[in-house]
Amino acid sequence: MATIKNNNDKLPSILPSGRKEASFFEQVYEVARMVPMGRVTTYGAIAEYLGAKKSARMVGWAMNAAHTQTPPVPAQRVVNRKGMLSGRGHFGEPNLMQELLEKEGVAVEKDTVVDFEKVFWKPEE
DNA sequence: CCGGTGACTCTAT
DNA sequence: TATAGAGCCACCG
């Protein structure tokens, strides 16, 4: 697990308004980047790991700006609790998210990760 | 300041 | 089994 800091001022502005990202956002990216190749996690798992289990929506909101981050956040490894690629519509190309996952060894069928329980990765690991 | 919106999830009907 | 509603909280106009 990673020790998470809140150096908001050092971070690049990610939001359209140009404000600095909130620590919650930073934490989300940090966790997302910890997801190993060929594994996936969920919005809820990240939220829970950050101590805000009921704020899964905020995780999704954070991912909305994930692609502006450097290094890039592997947002394709974050799916909803059923393993469905709910964020596929935010990758520019509708199939990009699925293609990225399959490229990493994660089988996807009908917008859902195959054997989701097996490839699921919990942040606490 | 208020209300709408959302890459979510859980509970109740 | 399917739908609907609520909780959550940050952003935006």
mmCIF file of C-alpha atoms (C1' of nucleotides) in Angstrom:
data_model
loop_
_atom_site.group_PDB
_atom_site.id
_atom_site.type_symbol
_atom_site.label_atom_id
_atom_site.label_comp_id
_atom_site.label_asym_id
_atom_site.label_seq_id
_atom_site.Cartn_x
_atom_site.Cartn_y
_atom_site.Cartn_z
ATOM 1 C CA MET A 1 0.000 0.000 0.000
ATOM 2 C CA ALA A 2 1.161 3.473 -0.619
ATOM 3 C CA THR A 3 1.566 6.291 1.779
ATOM 4 C CA ILE A 4 -0.436 9.063 0.338
ATOM 5 C CA LYS A 5 0.482 12.663 0.652
ATOM 6 C CA ASN A 6 -1.473 15.760 -0.005
ATOM 7 C CA ASN A 7 0.887 17.989 -1.891
ATOM 8 C CA ASN A 8 -1.839 19.745 -3.727
ATOM 9 C CA ASP A 9 0.225 22.724 -4.643
ATOM 10 C CA LYS A 10 2.795 20.688 -6.503
ATOM 11 C CA LEU A 11 0.311 19.017 -8.722
ATOM 12 C CA PRO A 12 -0.590 20.184 -12.183
ATOM 13 C CA SER A 13 -3.996 21.613 -12.689
ATOM 14 C CA ILE A 14 -6.248 19.017 -14.168
ATOM 15 C CA LEU A 15 -9.608 20.618 -14.078
ATOM 16 C CA PRO A 16 -10.926 22.814 -16.880
ATOM 17 C CA SER A 17 -11.159 25.664 -14.452
ATOM 18 C CA GLY A 18 -7.459 25.355 -13.840
ATOM 19 C CA ARG A 19 -7.618 24.780 -10.139
ATOM 20 C CA LYS A 20 -5.306 22.325 -8.459
ATOM 21 C CA GLU A 21 -6.547 18.827 -7.974
ATOM 22 C CA ALA A 22 -7.859 17.911 -4.585
ATOM 23 C CA SER A 23 -6.034 15.355 -2.474
ATOM 24 C CA PHE A 24 -8.843 12.924 -3.032
ATOM 25 C CA PHE A 25 -8.138 13.041 -6.732
ATOM 26 C CA GLU A 26 -4.466 12.491 -6.156
ATOM 27 C CA GLN A 27 -5.201 9.484 -4.021
ATOM 28 C CA VAL A 28 -7.451 8.034 -6.660
ATOM 29 C CA TYR A 29 -4.740 8.327 -9.289
ATOM 30 C CA GLU A 30 -2.199 6.877 -6.929
ATOM 31 C CA VAL A 31 -4.302 3.799 -6.298
ATOM 32 C CA ALA A 32 -5.229 3.424 -9.947
ATOM 33 C CA ARG A 33 -1.581 3.431 -10.923
ATOM 34 C CA MET A 34 -0.893 0.662 -8.448
ATOM 35 C CA VAL A 35 -3.153 -1.728 -10.275
ATOM 36 C CA PRO A 36 -0.904 -4.396 -11.802
ATOM 37 C CA MET A 37 -0.961 -5.345 -15.445
ATOM 38 C CA GLY A 38 -3.661 -7.848 -16.212
ATOM 39 C CA ARG A 39 -5.653 -6.936 -13.141
ATOM 40 C CA VAL A 40 -8.530 -4.562 -12.551
ATOM 41 C CA THR A 41 -10.165 -2.848 -9.619
ATOM 42 C CA THR A 42 -13.376 -0.997 -8.998
ATOM 43 C CA TYR A 43 -14.481 2.511 -8.192
ATOM 44 C CA GLY A 44 -15.976 1.284 -4.977
ATOM 45 C CA ALA A 45 -12.794 -0.525 -3.952
ATOM 46 C CA ILE A 46 -10.753 2.603 -4.452
ATOM 47 C CA ALA A 47 -13.282 4.708 -2.603
ATOM 48 C CA GLU A 48 -13.353 2.243 0.256
ATOM 49 C CA TYR A 49 -9.572 2.154 0.386
ATOM 50 C CA LEU A 50 -9.564 5.911 0.674
ATOM 51 C CA GLY A 51 -12.050 5.730 3.517
ATOM 52 C CA ALA A 52 -15.052 6.961 1.595
ATOM 53 C CA LYS A 53 -16.836 3.839 0.481
ATOM 54 C CA LYS A 54 -19.951 5.700 -0.486
ATOM 55 C CA SER A 55 -18.076 8.116 -2.664
ATOM 56 C CA ALA A 56 -17.478 5.817 -5.592
ATOM 57 C CA ARG A 57 -18.925 8.521 -7.792
ATOM 58 C CA MET A 58 -16.119 10.808 -6.824
ATOM 59 C CA VAL A 59 -13.672 8.184 -8.006
ATOM 60 C CA GLY A 60 -15.415 8.133 -11.326
ATOM 61 C CA TRP A 61 -15.331 11.898 -11.368
ATOM 62 C CA ALA A 62 -11.619 11.835 -10.712
ATOM 63 C CA MET A 63 -11.071 9.413 -13.554
ATOM 64 C CA ASN A 64 -12.694 11.910 -15.804
ATOM 65 C CA ALA A 65 -9.508 13.936 -15.581
ATOM 66 C CA ALA A 66 -7.186 10.955 -15.332
ATOM 67 C CA HIS A 67 -6.057 11.156 -18.932
ATOM 68 C CA THR A 68 -4.606 14.609 -18.336
ATOM 69 C CA GLN A 69 -2.237 13.250 -15.750
ATOM 70 C CA THR A 70 1.434 12.462 -16.169
ATOM 71 C CA PRO A 71 2.244 9.730 -16.014
ATOM 72 C CA PRO A 72 -1.094 8.642 -17.440
ATOM 73 C CA VAL A 73 -3.458 6.842 -15.140
ATOM 74 C CA PRO A 74 -4.470 3.369 -16.389
ATOM 75 C CA ALA A 75 -8.131 4.207 -16.141
ATOM 76 C CA GLN A 76 -9.029 1.152 -18.189
ATOM 77 C CA ARG A 77 -8.207 -0.971 -15.158
ATOM 78 C CA VAL A 78 -10.957 0.686 -13.172
ATOM 79 C CA VAL A 79 -14.418 -0.710 -13.760
ATOM 80 C CA ASN A 80 -17.655 -0.816 -11.846
ATOM 81 C CA ARG A 81 -18.396 -3.455 -9.256
ATOM 82 C CA LYS A 82 -19.751 -5.911 -11.805
ATOM 83 C CA GLY A 83 -16.659 -5.673 -13.931
ATOM 84 C CA MET A 84 -18.431 -3.693 -16.606
ATOM 85 C CA LEU A 85 -16.505 -1.094 -18.588
ATOM 86 C CA SER A 86 -18.739 1.755 -17.627
ATOM 87 C CA GLY A 87 -16.094 4.301 -18.510
ATOM 88 C CA ARG A 88 -15.510 3.168 -22.070
ATOM 89 C CA GLY A 89 -17.305 6.179 -23.436
ATOM 90 C CA HIS A 90 -14.621 8.455 -22.046
ATOM 91 C CA PHE A 91 -11.695 6.977 -23.923
ATOM 92 C CA GLY A 92 -12.291 8.801 -27.150
ATOM 93 C CA GLU A 93 -12.708 5.590 -29.057
ATOM 94 C CA PRO A 94 -15.585 3.466 -27.749
ATOM 95 C CA ASN A 95 -13.542 0.277 -27.914
ATOM 96 C CA LEU A 96 -10.251 1.672 -26.714
ATOM 97 C CA MET A 97 -10.812 0.723 -23.097
ATOM 98 C CA GLN A 98 -11.573 -2.864 -24.003
ATOM 99 C CA GLU A 99 -8.663 -3.075 -26.397
ATOM 100 C CA LEU A 100 -6.265 -1.776 -23.796
ATOM 101 C CA LEU A 101 -7.455 -4.354 -21.299
ATOM 102 C CA GLU A 102 -7.222 -7.237 -23.733
ATOM 103 C CA LYS A 103 -3.781 -6.053 -24.679
ATOM 104 C CA GLU A 104 -2.827 -6.407 -21.031
ATOM 105 C CA GLY A 105 -4.267 -9.879 -20.839
ATOM 106 C CA VAL A 106 -7.708 -9.092 -19.456
ATOM 107 C CA ALA A 107 -10.442 -10.815 -21.421
ATOM 108 C CA VAL A 108 -13.481 -8.664 -22.033
ATOM 109 C CA GLU A 109 -16.808 -9.807 -23.327
ATOM 110 C CA LYS A 110 -19.834 -7.606 -23.892
ATOM 111 C CA ASP A 111 -18.256 -4.690 -22.042
ATOM 112 C CA THR A 112 -17.633 -6.910 -19.041
ATOM 113 C CA VAL A 113 -14.401 -8.348 -17.689
ATOM 114 C CA VAL A 114 -14.343 -12.142 -17.982
ATOM 115 C CA ASP A 115 -13.606 -13.898 -14.687
ATOM 116 C CA PHE A 116 -13.805 -10.543 -13.020
ATOM 117 C CA GLU A 117 -13.431 -12.031 -9.549
ATOM 118 C CA LYS A 118 -10.145 -13.616 -10.554
ATOM 119 C CA VAL A 119 -8.557 -10.524 -12.015
ATOM 120 C CA PHE A 120 -9.986 -8.202 -9.432
ATOM 121 C CA TRP A 121 -7.272 -6.438 -7.486
ATOM 122 C CA LYS A 122 -7.943 -4.939 -4.104
ATOM 123 C CA PRO A 123 -5.885 -1.831 -3.227
ATOM 124 C CA GLU A 124 -4.954 -3.149 0.198
ATOM 125 C CA GLU A 125 -2.771 -5.781 -1.422
ATOM 126 C "C1'" DC B 1 -26.248 30.010 -2.893
ATOM 127 C "C1'" DC B 2 -28.833 26.519 -5.367
ATOM 128 C "C1'" DG B 3 -29.772 22.955 -8.370
ATOM 129 C "C1'" DG B 4 -28.342 19.744 -11.976
ATOM 130 C "C1'" DT B 5 -25.152 16.146 -13.124
ATOM 131 C "C1'" DG B 6 -22.250 12.007 -12.771
ATOM 132 C "C1'" DA B 7 -16.682 6.632 -15.450
ATOM 133 C "C1'" DC B 8 -21.091 4.296 -8.455
ATOM 134 C "C1'" DT B 9 -23.288 1.237 -5.141
ATOM 135 C "C1'" DC B 10 -26.499 -0.432 -1.866
ATOM 136 C "C1'" DT B 11 -31.297 -1.223 -0.279
ATOM 137 C "C1'" DA B 12 -36.022 -1.609 -0.704
ATOM 138 C "C1'" DT B 13 -40.165 -2.745 -3.330
ATOM 139 C "C1'" DT C 1 -35.221 -10.971 -11.312
ATOM 140 C "C1'" DA C 2 -36.002 -5.966 -12.375
ATOM 141 C "C1'" DT C 3 -36.708 -1.143 -11.237
ATOM 142 C "C1'" DA C 4 -36.561 2.689 -8.473
ATOM 143 C "C1'" DG C 5 -34.801 5.542 -4.865
ATOM 144 C "C1'" DA C 6 -31.373 7.295 -1.931
ATOM 145 C "C1'" DG C 7 -26.718 8.447 -0.321
ATOM 146 C "C1'" DC C 8 -22.572 10.323 -1.638
ATOM 147 C "C1'" DC C 9 -19.692 14.922 -2.712
ATOM 148 C "C1'" DA C 10 -17.231 17.950 -6.095
ATOM 149 C "C1'" DC C 11 -17.799 20.723 -10.109
ATOM 150 C "C1'" DC C 12 -20.282 24.253 -12.897
ATOM 151 C "C1'" DG C 13 -23.477 27.851 -14.491
#
